[in-house]
Coordinates of C-alpha atoms in Angstrom, one line a residue:
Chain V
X125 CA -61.7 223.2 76.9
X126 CA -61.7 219.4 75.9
X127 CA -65.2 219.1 76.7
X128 CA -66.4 222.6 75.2
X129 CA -64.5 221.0 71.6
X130 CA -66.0 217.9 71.6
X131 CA -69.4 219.7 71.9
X132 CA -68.7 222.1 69.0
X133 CA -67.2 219.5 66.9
X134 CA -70.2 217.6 67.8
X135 CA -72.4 220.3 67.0
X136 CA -70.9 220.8 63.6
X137 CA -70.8 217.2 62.8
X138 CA -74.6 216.4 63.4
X139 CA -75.4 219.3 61.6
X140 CA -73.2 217.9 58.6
X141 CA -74.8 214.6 58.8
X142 CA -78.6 216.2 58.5
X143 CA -77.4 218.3 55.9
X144 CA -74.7 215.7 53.6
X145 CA -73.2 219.6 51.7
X146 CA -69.9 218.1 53.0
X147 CA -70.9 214.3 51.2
X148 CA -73.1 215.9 48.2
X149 CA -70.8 218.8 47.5
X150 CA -67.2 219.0 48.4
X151 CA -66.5 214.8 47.9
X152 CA -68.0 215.1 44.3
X153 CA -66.2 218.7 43.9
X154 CA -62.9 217.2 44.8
X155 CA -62.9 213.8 42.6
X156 CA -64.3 216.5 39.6
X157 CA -60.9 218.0 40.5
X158 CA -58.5 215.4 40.0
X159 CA -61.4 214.3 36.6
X160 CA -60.0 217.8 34.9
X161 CA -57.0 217.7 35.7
X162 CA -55.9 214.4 34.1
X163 CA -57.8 215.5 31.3
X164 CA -55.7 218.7 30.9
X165 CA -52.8 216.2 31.4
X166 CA -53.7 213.7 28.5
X167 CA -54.0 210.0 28.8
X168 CA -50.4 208.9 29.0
X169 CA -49.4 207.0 32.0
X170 CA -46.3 208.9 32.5
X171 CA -47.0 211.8 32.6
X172 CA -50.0 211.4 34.9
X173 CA -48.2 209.0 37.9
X174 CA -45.6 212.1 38.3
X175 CA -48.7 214.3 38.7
X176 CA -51.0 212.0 41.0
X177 CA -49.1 213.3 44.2
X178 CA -49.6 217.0 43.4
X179 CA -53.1 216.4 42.2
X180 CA -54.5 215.1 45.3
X181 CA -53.1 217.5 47.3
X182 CA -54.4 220.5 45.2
X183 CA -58.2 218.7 45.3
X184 CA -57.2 218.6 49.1
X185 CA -56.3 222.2 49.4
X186 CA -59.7 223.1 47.1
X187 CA -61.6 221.1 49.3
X188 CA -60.7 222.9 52.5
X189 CA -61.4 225.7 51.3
X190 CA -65.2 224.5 50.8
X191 CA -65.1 223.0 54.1
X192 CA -64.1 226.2 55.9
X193 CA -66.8 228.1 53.8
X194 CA -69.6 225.7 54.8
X195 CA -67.5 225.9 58.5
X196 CA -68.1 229.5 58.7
X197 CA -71.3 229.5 57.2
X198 CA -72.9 226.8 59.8
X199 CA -72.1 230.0 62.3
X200 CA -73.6 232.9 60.2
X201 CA -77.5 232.5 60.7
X202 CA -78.9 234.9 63.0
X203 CA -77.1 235.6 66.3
X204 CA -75.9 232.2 65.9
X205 CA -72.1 233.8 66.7
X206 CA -73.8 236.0 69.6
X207 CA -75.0 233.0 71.0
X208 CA -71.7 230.8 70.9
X209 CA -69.9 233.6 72.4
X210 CA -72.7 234.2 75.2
X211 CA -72.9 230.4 75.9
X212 CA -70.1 230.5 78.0
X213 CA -67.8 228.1 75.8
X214 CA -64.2 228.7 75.8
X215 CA -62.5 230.3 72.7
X216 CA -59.9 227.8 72.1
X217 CA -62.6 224.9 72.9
X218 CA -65.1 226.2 70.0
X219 CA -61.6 226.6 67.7
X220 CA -60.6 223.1 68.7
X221 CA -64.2 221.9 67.5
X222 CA -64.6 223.8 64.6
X223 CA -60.9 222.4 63.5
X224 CA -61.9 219.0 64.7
X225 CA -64.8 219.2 62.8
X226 CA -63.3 220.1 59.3
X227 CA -60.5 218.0 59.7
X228 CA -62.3 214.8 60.3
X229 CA -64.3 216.0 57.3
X230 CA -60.9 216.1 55.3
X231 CA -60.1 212.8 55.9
X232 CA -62.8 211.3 54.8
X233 CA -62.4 213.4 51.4
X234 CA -58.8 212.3 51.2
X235 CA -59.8 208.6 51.7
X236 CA -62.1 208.9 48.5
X237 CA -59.2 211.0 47.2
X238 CA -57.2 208.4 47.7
X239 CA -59.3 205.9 46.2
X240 CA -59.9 208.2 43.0
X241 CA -55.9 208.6 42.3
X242 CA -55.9 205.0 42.3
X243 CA -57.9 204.2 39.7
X244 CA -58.0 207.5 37.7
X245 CA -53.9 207.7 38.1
X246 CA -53.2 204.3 37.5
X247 CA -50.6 204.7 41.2
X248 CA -50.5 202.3 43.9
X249 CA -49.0 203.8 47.8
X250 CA -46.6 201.0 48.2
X251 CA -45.5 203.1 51.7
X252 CA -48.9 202.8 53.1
X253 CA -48.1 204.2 56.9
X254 CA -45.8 207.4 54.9
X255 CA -49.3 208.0 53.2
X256 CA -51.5 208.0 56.3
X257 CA -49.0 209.9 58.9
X258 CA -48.4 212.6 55.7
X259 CA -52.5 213.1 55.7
X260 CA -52.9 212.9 59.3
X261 CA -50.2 215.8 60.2
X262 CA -51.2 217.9 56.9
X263 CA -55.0 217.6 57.8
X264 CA -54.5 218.8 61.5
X265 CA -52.6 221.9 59.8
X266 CA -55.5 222.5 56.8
X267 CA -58.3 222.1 59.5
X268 CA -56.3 224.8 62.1
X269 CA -55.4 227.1 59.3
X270 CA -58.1 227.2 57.6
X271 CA -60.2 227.4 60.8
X272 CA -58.3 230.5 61.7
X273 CA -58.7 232.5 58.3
X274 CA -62.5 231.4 58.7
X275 CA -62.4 233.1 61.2
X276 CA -60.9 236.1 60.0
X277 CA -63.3 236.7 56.9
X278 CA -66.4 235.5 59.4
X279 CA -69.1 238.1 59.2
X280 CA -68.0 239.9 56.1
X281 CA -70.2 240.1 53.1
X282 CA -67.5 239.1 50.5
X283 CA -66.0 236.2 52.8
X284 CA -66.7 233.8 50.3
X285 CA -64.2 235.4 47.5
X286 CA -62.0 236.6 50.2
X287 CA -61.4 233.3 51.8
X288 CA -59.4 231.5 49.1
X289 CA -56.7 234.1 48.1
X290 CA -56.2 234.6 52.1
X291 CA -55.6 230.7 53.3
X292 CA -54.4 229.4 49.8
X293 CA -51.2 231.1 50.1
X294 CA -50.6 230.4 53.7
X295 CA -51.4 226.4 52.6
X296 CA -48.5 226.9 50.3
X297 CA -45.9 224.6 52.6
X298 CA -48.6 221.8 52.9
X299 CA -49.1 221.3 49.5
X300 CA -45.4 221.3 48.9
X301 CA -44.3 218.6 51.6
X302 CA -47.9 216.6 51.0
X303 CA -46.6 216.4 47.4
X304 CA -43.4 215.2 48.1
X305 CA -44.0 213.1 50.9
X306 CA -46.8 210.9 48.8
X307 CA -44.7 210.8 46.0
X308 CA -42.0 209.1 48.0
X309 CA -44.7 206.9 49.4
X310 CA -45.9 206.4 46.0
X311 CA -42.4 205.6 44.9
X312 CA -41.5 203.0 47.8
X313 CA -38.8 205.6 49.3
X314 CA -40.0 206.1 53.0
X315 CA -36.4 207.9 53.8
X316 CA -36.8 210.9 51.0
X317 CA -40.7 211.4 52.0
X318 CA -39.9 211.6 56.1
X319 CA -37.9 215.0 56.2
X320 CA -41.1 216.4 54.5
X321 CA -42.4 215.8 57.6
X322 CA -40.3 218.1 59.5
X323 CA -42.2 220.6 57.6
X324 CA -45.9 219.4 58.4
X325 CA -45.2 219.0 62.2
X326 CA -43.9 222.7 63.3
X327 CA -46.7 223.8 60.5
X328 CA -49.5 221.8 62.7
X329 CA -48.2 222.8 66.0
X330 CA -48.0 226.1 65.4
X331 CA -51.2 226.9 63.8
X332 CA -53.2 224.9 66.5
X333 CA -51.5 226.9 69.4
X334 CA -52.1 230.2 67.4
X335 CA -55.7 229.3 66.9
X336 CA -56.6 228.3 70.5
X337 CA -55.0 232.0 71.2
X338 CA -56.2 234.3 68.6
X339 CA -59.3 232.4 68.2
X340 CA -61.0 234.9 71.2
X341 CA -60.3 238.0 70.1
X342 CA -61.5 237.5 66.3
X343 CA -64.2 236.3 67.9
X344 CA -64.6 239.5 70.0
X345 CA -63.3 241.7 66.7
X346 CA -66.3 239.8 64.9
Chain M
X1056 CA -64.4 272.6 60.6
X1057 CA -61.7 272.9 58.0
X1058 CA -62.0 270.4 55.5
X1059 CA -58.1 270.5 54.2
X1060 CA -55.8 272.1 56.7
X1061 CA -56.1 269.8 59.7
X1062 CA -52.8 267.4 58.4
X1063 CA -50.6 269.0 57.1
X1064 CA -47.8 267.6 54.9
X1065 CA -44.8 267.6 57.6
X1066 CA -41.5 269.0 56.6
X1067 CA -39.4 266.2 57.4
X1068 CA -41.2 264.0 54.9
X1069 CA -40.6 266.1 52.2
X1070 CA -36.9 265.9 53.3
X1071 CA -36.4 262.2 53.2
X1072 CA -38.5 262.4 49.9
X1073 CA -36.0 264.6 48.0
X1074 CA -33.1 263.4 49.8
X1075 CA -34.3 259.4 48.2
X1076 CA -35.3 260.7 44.8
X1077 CA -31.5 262.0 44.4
X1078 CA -29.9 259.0 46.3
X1079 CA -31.4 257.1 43.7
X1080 CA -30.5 259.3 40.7
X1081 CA -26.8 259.3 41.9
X1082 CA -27.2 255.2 42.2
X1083 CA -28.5 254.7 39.0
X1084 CA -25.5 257.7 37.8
X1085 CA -22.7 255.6 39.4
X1086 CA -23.9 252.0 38.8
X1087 CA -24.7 252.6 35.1
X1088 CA -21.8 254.9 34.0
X1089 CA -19.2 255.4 36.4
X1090 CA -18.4 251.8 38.1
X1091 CA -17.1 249.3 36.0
X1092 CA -18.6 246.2 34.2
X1093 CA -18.2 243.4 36.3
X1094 CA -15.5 241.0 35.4
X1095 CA -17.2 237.8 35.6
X1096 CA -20.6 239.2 34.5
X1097 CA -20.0 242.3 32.8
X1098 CA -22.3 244.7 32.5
X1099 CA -25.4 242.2 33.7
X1100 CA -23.8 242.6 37.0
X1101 CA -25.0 247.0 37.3
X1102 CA -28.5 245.3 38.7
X1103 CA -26.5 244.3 42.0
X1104 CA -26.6 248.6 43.0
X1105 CA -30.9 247.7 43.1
X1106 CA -32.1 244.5 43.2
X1107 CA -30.3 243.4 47.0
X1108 CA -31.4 246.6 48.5
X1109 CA -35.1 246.8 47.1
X1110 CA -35.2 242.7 48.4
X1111 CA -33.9 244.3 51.5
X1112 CA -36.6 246.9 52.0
X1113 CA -39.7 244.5 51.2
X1114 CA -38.6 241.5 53.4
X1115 CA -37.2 243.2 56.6
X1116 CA -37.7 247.2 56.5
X1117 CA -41.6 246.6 55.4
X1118 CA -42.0 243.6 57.1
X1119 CA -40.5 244.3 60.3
X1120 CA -42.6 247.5 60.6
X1121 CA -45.6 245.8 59.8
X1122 CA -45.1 243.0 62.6
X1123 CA -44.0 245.5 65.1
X1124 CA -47.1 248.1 64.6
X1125 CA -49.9 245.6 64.3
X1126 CA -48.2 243.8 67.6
X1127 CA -48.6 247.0 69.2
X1128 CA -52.1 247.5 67.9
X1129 CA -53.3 244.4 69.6
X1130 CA -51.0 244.8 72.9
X1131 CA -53.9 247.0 74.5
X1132 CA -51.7 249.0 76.4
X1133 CA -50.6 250.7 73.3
X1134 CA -53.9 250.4 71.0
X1135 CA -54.0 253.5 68.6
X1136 CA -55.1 253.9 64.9
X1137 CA -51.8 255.0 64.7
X1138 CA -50.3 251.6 64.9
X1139 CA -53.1 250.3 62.4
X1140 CA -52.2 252.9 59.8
X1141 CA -48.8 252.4 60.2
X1142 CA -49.2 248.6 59.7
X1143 CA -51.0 248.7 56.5
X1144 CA -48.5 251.5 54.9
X1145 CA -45.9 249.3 55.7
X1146 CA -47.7 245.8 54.0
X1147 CA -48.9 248.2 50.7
X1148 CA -45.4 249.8 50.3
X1149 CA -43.8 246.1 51.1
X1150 CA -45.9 244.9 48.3
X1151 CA -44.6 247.1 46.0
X1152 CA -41.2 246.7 47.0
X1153 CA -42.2 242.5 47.0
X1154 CA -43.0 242.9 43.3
X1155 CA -40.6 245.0 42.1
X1156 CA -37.7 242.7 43.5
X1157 CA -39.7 239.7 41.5
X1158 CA -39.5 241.9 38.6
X1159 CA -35.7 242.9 39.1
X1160 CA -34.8 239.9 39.7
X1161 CA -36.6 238.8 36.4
X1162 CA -34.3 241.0 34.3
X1163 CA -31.3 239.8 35.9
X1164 CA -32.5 236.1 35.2
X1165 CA -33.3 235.9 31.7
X1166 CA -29.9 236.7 30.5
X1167 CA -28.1 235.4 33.3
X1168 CA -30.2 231.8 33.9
X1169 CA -31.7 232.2 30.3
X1170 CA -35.2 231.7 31.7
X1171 CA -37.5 234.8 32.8
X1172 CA -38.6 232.7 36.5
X1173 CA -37.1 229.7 37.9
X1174 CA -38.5 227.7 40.6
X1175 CA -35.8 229.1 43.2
X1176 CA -36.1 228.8 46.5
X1177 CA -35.4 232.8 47.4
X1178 CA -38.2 233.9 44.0
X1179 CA -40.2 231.4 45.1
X1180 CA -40.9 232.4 48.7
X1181 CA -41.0 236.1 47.4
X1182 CA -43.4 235.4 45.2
X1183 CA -45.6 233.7 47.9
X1184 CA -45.1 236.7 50.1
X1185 CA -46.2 239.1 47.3
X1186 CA -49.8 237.1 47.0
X1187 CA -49.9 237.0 51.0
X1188 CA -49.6 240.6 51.4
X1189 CA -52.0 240.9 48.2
X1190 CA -54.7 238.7 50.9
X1191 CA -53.8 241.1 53.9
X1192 CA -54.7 244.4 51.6
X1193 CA -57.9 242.2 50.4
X1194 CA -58.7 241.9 54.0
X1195 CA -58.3 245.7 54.8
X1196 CA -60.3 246.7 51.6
X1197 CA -64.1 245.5 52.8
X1198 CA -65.9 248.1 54.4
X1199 CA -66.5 247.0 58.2
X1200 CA -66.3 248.9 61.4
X1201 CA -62.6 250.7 61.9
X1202 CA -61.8 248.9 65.2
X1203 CA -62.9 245.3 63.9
X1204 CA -60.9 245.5 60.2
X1205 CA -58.1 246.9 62.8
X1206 CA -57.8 244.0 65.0
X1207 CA -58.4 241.5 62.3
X1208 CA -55.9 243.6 60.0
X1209 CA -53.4 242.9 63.1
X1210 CA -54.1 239.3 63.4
X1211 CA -53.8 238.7 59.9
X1212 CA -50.0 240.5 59.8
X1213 CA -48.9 238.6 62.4
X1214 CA -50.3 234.8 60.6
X1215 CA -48.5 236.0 57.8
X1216 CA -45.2 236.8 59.7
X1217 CA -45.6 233.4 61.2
X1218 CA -46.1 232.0 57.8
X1219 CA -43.4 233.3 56.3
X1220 CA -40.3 231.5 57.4
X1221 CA -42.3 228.3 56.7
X1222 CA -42.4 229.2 53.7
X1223 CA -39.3 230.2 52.9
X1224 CA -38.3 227.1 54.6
X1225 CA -40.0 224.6 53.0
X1226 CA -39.4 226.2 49.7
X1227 CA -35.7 226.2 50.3
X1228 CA -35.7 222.5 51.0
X1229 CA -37.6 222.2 47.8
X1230 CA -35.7 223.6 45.5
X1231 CA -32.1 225.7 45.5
X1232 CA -30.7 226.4 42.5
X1233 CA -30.2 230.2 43.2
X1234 CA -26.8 230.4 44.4
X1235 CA -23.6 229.1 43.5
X1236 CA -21.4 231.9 41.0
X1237 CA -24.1 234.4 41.1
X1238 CA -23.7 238.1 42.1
X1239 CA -25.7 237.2 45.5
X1240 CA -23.4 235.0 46.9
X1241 CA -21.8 235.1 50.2
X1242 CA -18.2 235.5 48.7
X1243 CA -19.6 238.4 46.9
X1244 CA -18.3 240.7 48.9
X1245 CA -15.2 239.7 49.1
X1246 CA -14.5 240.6 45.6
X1247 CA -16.2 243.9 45.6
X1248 CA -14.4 247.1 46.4
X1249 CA -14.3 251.0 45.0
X1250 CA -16.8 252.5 43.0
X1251 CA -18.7 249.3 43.1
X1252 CA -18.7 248.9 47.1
X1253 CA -20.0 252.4 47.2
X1254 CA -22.0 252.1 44.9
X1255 CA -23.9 249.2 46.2
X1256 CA -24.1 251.0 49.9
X1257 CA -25.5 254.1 48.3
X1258 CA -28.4 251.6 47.0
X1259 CA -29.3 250.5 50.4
X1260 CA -29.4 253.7 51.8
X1261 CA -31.0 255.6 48.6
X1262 CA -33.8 252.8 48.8
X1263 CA -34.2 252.9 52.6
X1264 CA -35.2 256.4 52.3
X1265 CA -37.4 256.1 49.8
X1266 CA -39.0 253.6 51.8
X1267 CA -39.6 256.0 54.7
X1268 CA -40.9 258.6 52.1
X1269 CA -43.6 256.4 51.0
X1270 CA -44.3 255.2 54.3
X1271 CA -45.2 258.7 55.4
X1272 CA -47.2 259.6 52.1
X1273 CA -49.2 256.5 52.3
X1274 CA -49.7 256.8 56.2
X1275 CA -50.9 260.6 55.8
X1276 CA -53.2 259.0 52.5
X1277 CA -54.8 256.9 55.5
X1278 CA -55.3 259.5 57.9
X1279 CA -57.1 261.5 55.0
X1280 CA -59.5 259.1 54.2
X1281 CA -60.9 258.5 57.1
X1282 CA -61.3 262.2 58.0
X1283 CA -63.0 262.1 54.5
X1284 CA -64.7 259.2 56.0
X1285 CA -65.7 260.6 58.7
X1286 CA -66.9 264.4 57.4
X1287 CA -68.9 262.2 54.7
X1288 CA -70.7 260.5 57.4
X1289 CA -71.0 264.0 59.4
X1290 CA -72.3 265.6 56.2
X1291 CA -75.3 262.5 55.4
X1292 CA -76.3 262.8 59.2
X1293 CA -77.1 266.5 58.6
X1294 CA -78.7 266.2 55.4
X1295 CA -80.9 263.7 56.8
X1296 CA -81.7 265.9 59.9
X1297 CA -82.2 269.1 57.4
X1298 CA -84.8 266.8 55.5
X1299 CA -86.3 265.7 58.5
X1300 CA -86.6 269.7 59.9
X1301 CA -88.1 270.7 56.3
X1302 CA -90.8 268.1 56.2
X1303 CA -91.7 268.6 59.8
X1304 CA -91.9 272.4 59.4
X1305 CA -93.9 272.1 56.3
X1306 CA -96.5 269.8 57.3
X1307 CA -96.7 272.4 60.8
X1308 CA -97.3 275.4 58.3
X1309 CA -99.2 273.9 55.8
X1310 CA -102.8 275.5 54.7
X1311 CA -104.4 272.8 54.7
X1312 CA -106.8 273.0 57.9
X1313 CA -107.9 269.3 58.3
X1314 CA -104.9 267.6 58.7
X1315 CA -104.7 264.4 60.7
X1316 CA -103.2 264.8 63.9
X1317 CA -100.6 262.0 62.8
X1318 CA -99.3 262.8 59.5
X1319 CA -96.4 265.2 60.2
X1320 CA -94.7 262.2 62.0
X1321 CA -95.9 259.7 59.0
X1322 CA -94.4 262.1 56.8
X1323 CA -90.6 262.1 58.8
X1324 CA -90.6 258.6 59.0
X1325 CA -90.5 258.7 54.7

C-alpha cells in the first residue's frame, strides 16, 4: 500500500510540477485572501493581529478546497478513473497518495501563508515549534478530508459547486483549533495552544483510517 | 400498469399523523394556558414544553435513523432502496427539526441573553449540523445512477455522524456560555413538577410522533418519485420505439418507387 501511495502521490506531484495550477493559482488565490480580508478589517494594528490567526486559517481552508478540486480533476480525463482502478493499485494506497499529494501541496501554501501574515499582519510566531506541529497535524486532516469528499463529488457534473458546502462544514473543528492554537503561538503561550491539539490529533487519525476504508467502495460507487 | 394505486397511503401513518397533530395542540393548550409561569423566568420559561423535545428529535431520533439505515445500506447483506430512502427521510426531516430548534432557541435567547445568537457551544454545533445535513441533501439532489447516489448518500451520512461529536466537541471547548441558571440545566428537573412535568413529557412524545409521521410521508414522497422516475423513463423508451416503427413503416409504404435501398434505416437513425 506504501509503495502504491508513493506512486500516486508521485504521479500527482509531477503532474503539478508540469502544470504549476497549484503555484500559479491556489498560492496567489490564498495570499489575495488574507489582501481582502485585512482590507475589510481597516488598517489598525489591533484589530488586525487578533485576526491574523483566523485569517490564515480561512485562506488555508479556501485553499484546500482548490487543491481537492484540481485533486479530483487530475483524475477526470477520459477513463483516467477506469484505469487507476484497473491498474491493480490498492484503494487505500491511491487515497494515501492523493492525500499525500494535497497535503504536501498545503504546506507549501501555508509557508507563503505564513510569510504573508507576517508582513501584511504585522505578527511574529514567537512559539515557532506550536506553529509547525499545529500545521503539520491540521494539514494531515485537510489533505484526508478533503481527499474523501473529493471523492464523494468525483464524477458528478456539478462537483465543483458541490465540493465546498460538503467539506467546509466538516473543516469546521480545524479551523477552530488552528485558530486558537496559532494564536497562542502567536501570543508566546505554548500551554493554552497544546489542548487544541487534542482536537487536531483524533480529527487526523480518524479521517485517514476512514479514507484508507471507504476510499474503495466510492471508488467502486464512482 | 396503474399509475397511482400501486402505494397506497398506509393506515397506520395516518394514525401517528393525527395522533401528533393533537399531541401538539394539547402541548401548546397546556404549556401556554394551563401550566404556570415559571418562577424564576416567568412566562419566557412556556418554550421549555418545545424547544428540548424538537432538539431531541433532530440530534438523536433523526440522526440515529439516518446512521442506522445508511449503515445497513452499505452492509451488503442488507442492501435495499429501502434503507436508502429511509436514510434520506430521516436527514431532510432532521434538517427541519435542526432548524427549527436554531430558530426556537432564537426566541428564547433574545429576551432571555438579550442577543438573537450567541456563539454557544450547543447553537453552535447545531448550527454546523444544520449546513452538514444541508451538504448531504446537496449530494442526493444531482441526478446520477440510483445505486451510486445510494452508496455515496450512505458514505456521506456516516462522515457526518463521525463529524459530528468533533464538532460538538471542539465547539464546546471553544466556547460555553450556555448553561448556568438557564431552563436547560441539569437541576432543571429537579424543580419541575405538576402541570409543568406533564407538560414537558407530553412535548417529547407529541414531537416524536410527528417525527414518525413525516418520516413516513416523506419516505412514501421517495418511493413516488422514482416510480414517476421510472414510468417517465418507460414512457420516452416507447415514444422513441413508436417513432422509430412510424418512420420505418412509412418509408416501406411510401409511393415513391425509386427509393434507395438504404434510406429507411438512414431515416431511423434521425
Amino acid at each position: 500500500m506504501w509503495r502504491d501511495a508513493m506512486l500516486v502521490a508521485g504521479k500527482d506531484l509531477r503532474i503539478e510540477a508540469r502544470s504549476r495550477v497549484a503555484l500559479w493559482q491556489v498560492v496567489p488565490f490564498a495570499v489575495l485572501v488574507l489582501v481582502l480580508v485585512a482590507f475589510a478589517i481597516g488598517p489598525d494594528t489591533g484589530p488586525m493581529r487578533q485576526a491574523a490567526p483566523g485569517v490564515f486559517w480561512i485562506a488555508v481552508l479556501f485553499s484546500t478546497v482548490l487543491t481537492v478540486q484540481r485533486s479530483v480533476a487530475i483524475e477526470s480525463g477520459e477513463g483516467t478513473r477506469d484505469g487507476l482502478r484497473l491498474s491493480g493499485i490498492d484503494p487505500g494506497g491511491i487515497f494515501l497518495g492523493k492525500a499525500a499529494a494535497v497535503g504536501l501541496q498545503l504546506l507549501v501554501l501555508q509557508l507563503v501563508l505564513w510569510a504573508g501574515v507576517t508582513i501584511f499582519f504585522n505578527v511574529r510566531v514567537h512559539v515557532v515549534w506550536l506553529a509547525v506541529v499545529t500545521s503539520l497535524l491540521a494539514t494531515v486532516g485537510l489533505a484526508c478530508a478533503g481527499v474523501l469528499y473529493g471523492a464523494l463529488s468525483a464524477g458528478l457534473r456539478v462537483r465543483d459547486t458541490l465540493l465546498p458546502i460538503l467539506v467546509l462544514p466538516v473543516l469546521a473543528p480545524v479551523l477552530l483549533a488552528g485558530s486558537k492554537a496559532w494564536q497562542a503561538a502567536l501570543n508566546g503561550n505554548a500551554s493554552s495552544g497544546t489542548g487544541w491539539l487534542r482536537i487536531l490529533i483524533p480529527f487526523a487519525v480518524i479521517y485517514l483510517v476512514i479514507g484508507i476504508v471507504l476510499y474503495g467502495p466510492l471508488q467502486e460507487a464512482a | 400498469m396503474n399509475p397511482t394505486g400501486s402505494v397506497s397511503r398506509p393506515r397506520w401513518l395516518t394514525v401517528v399523523g393525527v395522533l401528533g397533530v393533537v399531541a401538539v395542540g394539547f402541548t401548546v393548550w397546556l404549556g401556554l394556558w394551563i401550566t404556570p409561569p415559571d418562577a424564576v423566568q416567568g412566562n419566557l420559561a412556556r418554550l421549555v414544553y418545545v424547544h428540548p423535545a424538537i432538539a431531541t428529535v433532530a440530534l438523536y431520533w433523526a440522526g440515529g435513523v439516518a446512521v442506522a439505515a445508511s449503515l445497513f445500506y452499505l452492509w451488503p447483506r442488507t442492501r435495499t432502496f429501502f434503507w436508502d430512502r429511509l436514510a434520506v427521510s430521516a436527514v431532510e426531516v432532521g434538517a427541519v427539526f435542526a432548524a427549527l430548534t436554531c430558530v426556537t432557541g432564537s426566541i428564547w435567547g433574545r429576551p432571555a441573553w438579550g442577543v438573537w445568537w450567541a456563539w454557544d457551544a450547543r447553537l453552535t454545533s447545531t448550527a454546523l449540523l444544520l449546513l452538514l445535513e444541508l451538504g448531504y441533501l446537496a449530494l442526493r439532489r444531482v441526478p446520477t445512477d440510483p445505486a451510486v447516489r445510494a452508496r455515496r448518500s450512505a458514505v456521506a451520512a456516516l462522515l457526518i455522524a463521525v463529524d459530528v461529536p468533533i464538532v460538538h466537541f471542539s465547539v464546546d471547548w471553544w466556547q460555553t456560555l450556555h448553561q448556568g441558571g438557564t431552563v436547560l440545566d441539569p437541576g432543571f428537573h429537579l424543580h419541575i413538577h405538576g402541570s409543568m412535568a406533564w407538560t414537558f413529557l407530553l412535548g417529547f412524545i407529541a414531537f416524536s410522533l410527528i417525527f414518525v409521521w413525516l418520516l413516513g410521508v416523506r419516505y412514501r414522497v421517495e418511493v413516488l418519485s422514482d416510480q414517476v422516475g421510472d414510468q417517465e423513463m418507460d414512457v420516452s423508451l416507447a415514444e422513441r420505439w413508436s417513432e422509430g416503427t412510424e418512420l420505418v413503416g412509412a418509408a416501406a409504404s411510401s409511393p415513391v418507387p425509386a427509393a434507395p435501398p438504404g434510406g429507411a434505416p438512414t431515416m431511423v437513425d434521425q
